[in-house]
């Protein structure tokens, strides 16, 4: 939405994107489903960064199942709906600066996922074996999470991708 409350739907070849960043949203606006109903399968990027979202609904995931990128950084999310598994084309998800305590394991079922950003959450444990089995994943960012020592030791030899981690006890710089 722009400053006057209009939804911006930009068409850049070959994707259509919806940018609803920094709108103080506490939930995904129901009216947007109606506005975008004829183009939902063409929307490949949705940005909901820096809002006040506490959750996303299963309807959001199943409606926008053609997404390639989902930017949700800077919200109050602590879990994802199980229907995130319908995002079979998703290549990148940014969940940084949210409130995840548990790694959202549904992401490990997404075959096209190449980039997971979970920087600055409260994640302690990571499903290393499930991540290691992901076919397309070259990068996961877990910087500034209080990862347990076991993850730090077990992960490096098991995984074939880059797992970015901060030194133990490191704190994120203030915003």
mmCIF file of C-alpha atoms in Angstrom:
data_model
loop_
_atom_site.group_PDB
_atom_site.id
_atom_site.type_symbol
_atom_site.label_atom_id
_atom_site.label_comp_id
_atom_site.label_asym_id
_atom_site.label_seq_id
_atom_site.Cartn_x
_atom_site.Cartn_y
_atom_site.Cartn_z
ATOM 1 C CA UNK A 1 0.000 0.000 0.000
ATOM 2 C CA UNK A 2 1.209 3.499 -0.682
ATOM 3 C CA UNK A 3 0.753 6.407 1.726
ATOM 4 C CA UNK A 4 -2.842 6.889 0.577
ATOM 5 C CA UNK A 5 -3.776 3.255 1.257
ATOM 6 C CA UNK A 6 -3.713 2.013 -2.347
ATOM 7 C CA UNK A 7 -2.394 -1.461 -3.045
ATOM 8 C CA UNK A 8 0.563 -1.413 -5.379
ATOM 9 C CA UNK A 9 0.622 -4.309 -7.773
ATOM 10 C CA UNK A 10 3.670 -3.933 -9.960
ATOM 11 C CA UNK A 11 4.195 -5.946 -13.098
ATOM 12 C CA UNK A 12 7.806 -6.649 -13.830
ATOM 13 C CA UNK A 13 8.426 -9.415 -16.295
ATOM 14 C CA UNK A 14 7.976 -12.239 -15.685
ATOM 15 C CA UNK A 15 6.443 -11.790 -12.210
ATOM 16 C CA UNK A 16 3.646 -9.873 -10.593
ATOM 17 C CA UNK A 17 4.352 -8.654 -7.087
ATOM 18 C CA UNK A 18 2.304 -7.258 -4.222
ATOM 19 C CA UNK A 19 4.124 -4.894 -1.889
ATOM 20 C CA UNK A 20 2.385 -4.338 1.434
ATOM 21 C CA UNK A 21 5.496 -3.467 3.436
ATOM 22 C CA UNK A 22 5.378 -0.986 6.313
ATOM 23 C CA UNK A 23 1.579 -0.647 6.407
ATOM 24 C CA UNK A 24 1.143 -1.400 10.126
ATOM 25 C CA UNK A 25 -0.875 -4.501 9.172
ATOM 26 C CA UNK A 26 -1.836 -6.839 12.009
ATOM 27 C CA UNK A 27 -3.299 -9.355 9.544
ATOM 28 C CA UNK A 28 -3.431 -9.831 5.792
ATOM 29 C CA UNK A 29 -6.311 -7.640 4.519
ATOM 30 C CA UNK A 30 -9.247 -9.857 3.486
ATOM 31 C CA UNK A 31 -10.221 -7.367 0.766
ATOM 32 C CA UNK A 32 -6.914 -7.999 -0.996
ATOM 33 C CA UNK A 33 -8.055 -11.539 -1.825
ATOM 34 C CA UNK A 34 -10.967 -10.077 -3.783
ATOM 35 C CA UNK A 35 -8.863 -7.402 -5.485
ATOM 36 C CA UNK A 36 -6.256 -9.930 -6.613
ATOM 37 C CA UNK A 37 -8.494 -12.965 -7.226
ATOM 38 C CA UNK A 38 -7.962 -12.925 -11.010
ATOM 39 C CA UNK A 39 -4.166 -12.705 -10.786
ATOM 40 C CA UNK A 40 -3.280 -14.808 -7.726
ATOM 41 C CA UNK A 41 -1.591 -17.460 -9.867
ATOM 42 C CA UNK A 42 0.620 -14.780 -11.447
ATOM 43 C CA UNK A 43 1.818 -13.276 -8.156
ATOM 44 C CA UNK A 44 5.346 -14.512 -7.546
ATOM 45 C CA UNK A 45 6.486 -12.061 -4.842
ATOM 46 C CA UNK A 46 4.638 -10.747 -1.813
ATOM 47 C CA UNK A 47 6.311 -8.349 0.585
ATOM 48 C CA UNK A 48 4.732 -7.944 4.011
ATOM 49 C CA UNK A 49 7.913 -6.726 5.698
ATOM 50 C CA UNK A 50 7.950 -4.468 8.742
ATOM 51 C CA UNK A 51 4.311 -4.780 9.693
ATOM 52 C CA UNK A 52 2.752 -6.077 12.909
ATOM 53 C CA UNK A 53 1.676 -9.524 11.699
ATOM 54 C CA UNK A 54 1.335 -12.169 14.400
ATOM 55 C CA UNK A 55 0.164 -14.937 12.059
ATOM 56 C CA UNK A 56 -0.646 -15.811 8.472
ATOM 57 C CA UNK A 57 -3.713 -17.864 7.643
ATOM 58 C CA UNK A 58 -3.932 -21.104 5.745
ATOM 59 C CA UNK A 59 -6.047 -19.197 3.185
ATOM 60 C CA UNK A 60 -3.082 -16.899 2.487
ATOM 61 C CA UNK A 61 -0.841 -19.883 1.722
ATOM 62 C CA UNK A 62 -3.346 -21.731 -0.454
ATOM 63 C CA UNK A 63 -4.432 -18.586 -2.340
ATOM 64 C CA UNK A 64 -0.894 -17.538 -3.273
ATOM 65 C CA UNK A 65 0.447 -21.025 -3.970
ATOM 66 C CA UNK A 66 2.451 -19.831 -7.015
ATOM 67 C CA UNK A 67 4.740 -17.621 -4.898
ATOM 68 C CA UNK A 68 8.466 -17.717 -5.667
ATOM 69 C CA UNK A 69 9.452 -15.291 -2.886
ATOM 70 C CA UNK A 70 7.812 -14.308 0.399
ATOM 71 C CA UNK A 71 9.249 -11.449 2.446
ATOM 72 C CA UNK A 72 7.953 -11.402 6.014
ATOM 73 C CA UNK A 73 10.870 -9.854 7.881
ATOM 74 C CA UNK A 74 10.263 -7.509 10.815
ATOM 75 C CA UNK A 75 6.925 -8.852 12.079
ATOM 76 C CA UNK A 76 5.742 -10.727 15.193
ATOM 77 C CA UNK A 77 5.408 -14.171 13.598
ATOM 78 C CA UNK A 78 6.211 -17.200 15.743
ATOM 79 C CA UNK A 79 4.893 -19.991 13.503
ATOM 80 C CA UNK A 80 3.691 -20.688 9.977
ATOM 81 C CA UNK A 81 0.477 -22.501 9.032
ATOM 82 C CA UNK A 82 0.871 -26.100 7.862
ATOM 83 C CA UNK A 83 -0.425 -24.995 4.469
ATOM 84 C CA UNK A 84 2.953 -23.361 3.786
ATOM 85 C CA UNK A 85 3.637 -26.798 2.291
ATOM 86 C CA UNK A 86 1.431 -25.784 -0.681
ATOM 87 C CA UNK A 87 4.105 -23.267 -1.757
ATOM 88 C CA UNK A 88 5.837 -25.807 -3.978
ATOM 89 C CA UNK A 89 7.442 -23.102 -6.192
ATOM 90 C CA UNK A 90 8.818 -20.984 -3.321
ATOM 91 C CA UNK A 91 12.528 -20.222 -3.778
ATOM 92 C CA UNK A 92 13.128 -17.694 -0.986
ATOM 93 C CA UNK A 93 11.504 -16.850 2.320
ATOM 94 C CA UNK A 94 12.635 -14.063 4.638
ATOM 95 C CA UNK A 95 11.488 -14.556 8.221
ATOM 96 C CA UNK A 96 14.232 -12.488 9.828
ATOM 97 C CA UNK A 97 13.467 -10.281 12.827
ATOM 98 C CA UNK A 98 10.386 -12.208 13.934
ATOM 99 C CA UNK A 99 9.647 -14.246 17.071
ATOM 100 C CA UNK A 100 10.237 -17.851 16.032
ATOM 101 C CA UNK A 101 11.333 -20.071 18.937
ATOM 102 C CA UNK A 102 10.986 -23.246 16.875
ATOM 103 C CA UNK A 103 12.351 -23.755 13.392
ATOM 104 C CA UNK A 104 9.366 -23.812 10.983
ATOM 105 C CA UNK A 105 9.824 -27.430 9.876
ATOM 106 C CA UNK A 106 7.148 -27.158 7.161
ATOM 107 C CA UNK A 107 9.800 -25.318 5.123
ATOM 108 C CA UNK A 108 11.800 -28.543 4.828
ATOM 109 C CA UNK A 109 9.046 -29.976 2.598
ATOM 110 C CA UNK A 110 9.445 -27.305 -0.094
ATOM 111 C CA UNK A 111 11.449 -28.759 -3.008
ATOM 112 C CA UNK A 112 12.363 -25.459 -4.740
ATOM 113 C CA UNK A 113 13.443 -23.558 -1.613
ATOM 114 C CA UNK A 114 16.907 -22.032 -2.101
ATOM 115 C CA UNK A 115 17.117 -19.397 0.610
ATOM 116 C CA UNK A 116 15.764 -19.374 4.172
ATOM 117 C CA UNK A 117 16.472 -16.281 6.248
ATOM 118 C CA UNK A 118 15.678 -16.712 9.952
ATOM 119 C CA UNK A 119 18.200 -14.166 11.246
ATOM 120 C CA UNK A 120 17.354 -12.507 14.581
ATOM 121 C CA UNK A 121 14.785 -14.931 15.965
ATOM 122 C CA UNK A 122 14.896 -17.065 19.118
ATOM 123 C CA UNK A 123 15.594 -20.440 17.514
ATOM 124 C CA UNK A 124 17.544 -22.915 19.626
ATOM 125 C CA UNK A 125 17.210 -26.165 17.683
ATOM 126 C CA UNK A 126 17.268 -26.866 13.937
ATOM 127 C CA UNK A 127 16.149 -30.047 12.102
ATOM 128 C CA UNK A 128 19.591 -30.610 10.582
ATOM 129 C CA UNK A 129 18.766 -33.975 8.972
ATOM 130 C CA UNK A 130 15.645 -32.587 7.257
ATOM 131 C CA UNK A 131 17.563 -29.540 6.038
ATOM 132 C CA UNK A 132 20.356 -31.757 4.733
ATOM 133 C CA UNK A 133 17.785 -33.633 2.628
ATOM 134 C CA UNK A 134 16.457 -30.494 0.903
ATOM 135 C CA UNK A 135 17.364 -30.732 -2.791
ATOM 136 C CA UNK A 136 17.750 -27.054 -3.763
ATOM 137 C CA UNK A 137 18.906 -25.327 -0.566
ATOM 138 C CA UNK A 138 22.305 -23.592 -0.858
ATOM 139 C CA UNK A 139 21.807 -21.076 1.981
ATOM 140 C CA UNK A 140 20.140 -20.739 5.362
ATOM 141 C CA UNK A 141 20.761 -17.701 7.545
ATOM 142 C CA UNK A 142 20.484 -18.381 11.272
ATOM 143 C CA UNK A 143 22.630 -15.494 12.508
ATOM 144 C CA UNK A 144 21.693 -14.007 15.875
ATOM 145 C CA UNK A 145 19.691 -16.997 17.103
ATOM 146 C CA UNK A 146 20.559 -18.712 20.410
ATOM 147 C CA UNK A 147 21.375 -22.015 18.653
ATOM 148 C CA UNK A 148 22.309 -24.842 20.969
ATOM 149 C CA UNK A 149 25.836 -26.245 20.925
ATOM 150 C CA UNK A 150 24.638 -29.528 19.415
ATOM 151 C CA UNK A 151 23.382 -27.792 16.251
ATOM 152 C CA UNK A 152 26.698 -25.964 15.928
ATOM 153 C CA UNK A 153 28.633 -29.246 16.102
ATOM 154 C CA UNK A 154 26.320 -31.580 14.162
ATOM 155 C CA UNK A 155 25.297 -29.313 11.284
ATOM 156 C CA UNK A 156 28.572 -28.520 9.490
ATOM 157 C CA UNK A 157 29.558 -32.092 8.503
ATOM 158 C CA UNK A 158 25.987 -33.096 7.574
ATOM 159 C CA UNK A 159 24.932 -30.251 5.360
ATOM 160 C CA UNK A 160 25.977 -29.452 1.824
ATOM 161 C CA UNK A 161 24.950 -25.791 1.947
ATOM 162 C CA UNK A 162 26.002 -22.633 3.765
ATOM 163 C CA UNK A 163 24.523 -22.258 7.232
ATOM 164 C CA UNK A 164 25.270 -18.776 8.478
ATOM 165 C CA UNK A 165 25.623 -18.668 12.271
ATOM 166 C CA UNK A 166 26.856 -15.978 14.620
ATOM 167 C CA UNK A 167 29.554 -16.798 17.165
ATOM 168 C CA UNK A 168 28.030 -18.326 20.286
ATOM 169 C CA UNK A 169 26.548 -15.633 22.520
ATOM 170 C CA UNK A 170 26.684 -12.926 19.822
ATOM 171 C CA UNK A 171 23.919 -10.352 19.928
ATOM 172 C CA UNK A 172 22.356 -8.562 16.983
ATOM 173 C CA UNK A 173 23.412 -4.940 16.605
ATOM 174 C CA UNK A 174 20.721 -2.494 17.735
ATOM 175 C CA UNK A 175 18.487 -1.256 14.865
#
